[in-house]
PDB file of C-alpha atoms in Angstrom:
ATOM      1  CA  UNK A   1     -60.293 -10.178 -28.403  1.00 51.00           C
ATOM      2  CA  UNK A   2     -58.494 -12.286 -30.981  1.00 53.00           C
ATOM      3  CA  UNK A   3     -61.821 -13.262 -32.499  1.00 61.00           C
ATOM      4  CA  UNK A   4     -62.738  -9.619 -32.940  1.00 61.00           C
ATOM      5  CA  UNK A   5     -59.378  -8.911 -34.564  1.00 61.00           C
ATOM      6  CA  UNK A   6     -59.914 -11.802 -36.967  1.00 65.00           C
ATOM      7  CA  UNK A   7     -63.267 -10.306 -37.926  1.00 66.00           C
ATOM      8  CA  UNK A   8     -62.061  -6.718 -38.273  1.00 67.00           C
ATOM      9  CA  UNK A   9     -58.749  -7.327 -40.021  1.00 64.00           C
ATOM     10  CA  UNK A  10     -60.303  -8.267 -43.404  1.00 68.00           C
ATOM     11  CA  UNK A  11     -62.751  -5.379 -43.018  1.00 67.00           C
ATOM     12  CA  UNK A  12     -59.917  -2.929 -42.391  1.00 66.00           C
ATOM     13  CA  UNK A  13     -58.024  -4.309 -45.383  1.00 65.00           C
ATOM     14  CA  UNK A  14     -61.065  -3.888 -47.601  1.00 67.00           C
ATOM     15  CA  UNK A  15     -61.296  -0.214 -46.663  1.00 66.00           C
ATOM     16  CA  UNK A  16     -57.639   0.392 -47.361  1.00 63.00           C
ATOM     17  CA  UNK A  17     -57.073   1.578 -43.801  1.00 59.00           C
ATOM     18  CA  UNK A  18     -53.909  -0.480 -43.430  1.00 58.00           C
ATOM     19  CA  UNK A  19     -52.005   2.182 -45.330  1.00 65.00           C
ATOM     20  CA  UNK A  20     -53.373   5.023 -43.277  1.00 70.00           C
ATOM     21  CA  UNK A  21     -51.324   6.594 -40.532  1.00 84.00           C
ATOM     22  CA  UNK A  22     -52.918   6.822 -37.091  1.00 88.00           C
ATOM     23  CA  UNK A  23     -51.426   8.035 -33.874  1.00 90.00           C
ATOM     24  CA  UNK A  24     -53.968   6.163 -31.765  1.00 92.00           C
ATOM     25  CA  UNK A  25     -56.322   3.245 -32.369  1.00 90.00           C
ATOM     26  CA  UNK A  26     -59.109   2.847 -29.819  1.00 92.00           C
ATOM     27  CA  UNK A  27     -60.860  -0.524 -29.820  1.00 90.00           C
ATOM     28  CA  UNK A  28     -64.327  -0.310 -28.339  1.00 90.00           C
ATOM     29  CA  UNK A  29     -66.717   2.612 -28.581  1.00 90.00           C
ATOM     30  CA  UNK A  30     -67.795   2.389 -24.956  1.00 90.00           C
ATOM     31  CA  UNK A  31     -68.163   5.684 -23.083  1.00 90.00           C
ATOM     32  CA  UNK A  32     -64.509   5.388 -22.048  1.00 92.00           C
ATOM     33  CA  UNK A  33     -63.348   4.574 -25.577  1.00 92.00           C
ATOM     34  CA  UNK A  34     -65.246   7.474 -27.122  1.00 92.00           C
ATOM     35  CA  UNK A  35     -63.915   9.823 -24.432  1.00 93.00           C
ATOM     36  CA  UNK A  36     -60.345   8.671 -25.077  1.00 94.00           C
ATOM     37  CA  UNK A  37     -60.744   9.074 -28.842  1.00 94.00           C
ATOM     38  CA  UNK A  38     -62.268  12.545 -28.556  1.00 95.00           C
ATOM     39  CA  UNK A  39     -59.641  13.716 -26.061  1.00 96.00           C
ATOM     40  CA  UNK A  40     -56.829  12.477 -28.303  1.00 95.00           C
ATOM     41  CA  UNK A  41     -58.374  14.102 -31.384  1.00 95.00           C
ATOM     42  CA  UNK A  42     -58.703  17.408 -29.521  1.00 97.00           C
ATOM     43  CA  UNK A  43     -54.971  17.179 -28.798  1.00 96.00           C
ATOM     44  CA  UNK A  44     -54.290  16.885 -32.514  1.00 95.00           C
ATOM     45  CA  UNK A  45     -53.779  13.132 -32.876  1.00 94.00           C
ATOM     46  CA  UNK A  46     -55.144  11.136 -35.798  1.00 92.00           C
ATOM     47  CA  UNK A  47     -57.512   8.639 -34.182  1.00 93.00           C
ATOM     48  CA  UNK A  48     -59.214   5.495 -35.440  1.00 91.00           C
ATOM     49  CA  UNK A  49     -62.137   4.289 -33.307  1.00 91.00           C
ATOM     50  CA  UNK A  50     -63.195   0.671 -33.880  1.00 88.00           C
ATOM     51  CA  UNK A  51     -66.371  -0.880 -32.474  1.00 87.00           C
ATOM     52  CA  UNK A  52     -67.138  -4.586 -32.945  1.00 83.00           C
ATOM     53  CA  UNK A  53     -70.823  -4.212 -32.074  1.00 80.00           C
ATOM     54  CA  UNK A  54     -73.670  -2.484 -33.792  1.00 79.00           C
ATOM     55  CA  UNK A  55     -73.860   0.612 -31.633  1.00 78.00           C
ATOM     56  CA  UNK A  56     -71.660   3.264 -30.145  1.00 79.00           C
ATOM     57  CA  UNK A  57     -71.894   4.124 -26.482  1.00 76.00           C
ATOM     58  CA  UNK A  58     -71.925   0.762 -24.757  1.00 69.00           C
ATOM     59  CA  UNK A  59     -74.241   0.750 -21.732  1.00 69.00           C
ATOM     60  CA  UNK A  60     -75.414   4.288 -22.480  1.00 64.00           C
ATOM     61  CA  UNK A  61     -77.322   3.271 -25.620  1.00 61.00           C
TER      62      UNK A  61
END
């Protein structure tokens, strides 16, 4: 997990997302991660969904 954070931190900085306000950050766009992000967004939270791989959906892709 620390390796993934080391990879994503510079990427997040380059996008300027460090200054953004999020209520929830979901790491991993597996079926469970996507479900959690969607459910939180439907409740009105600002959600950031991060995926270290190339695709969204995990085993479902």
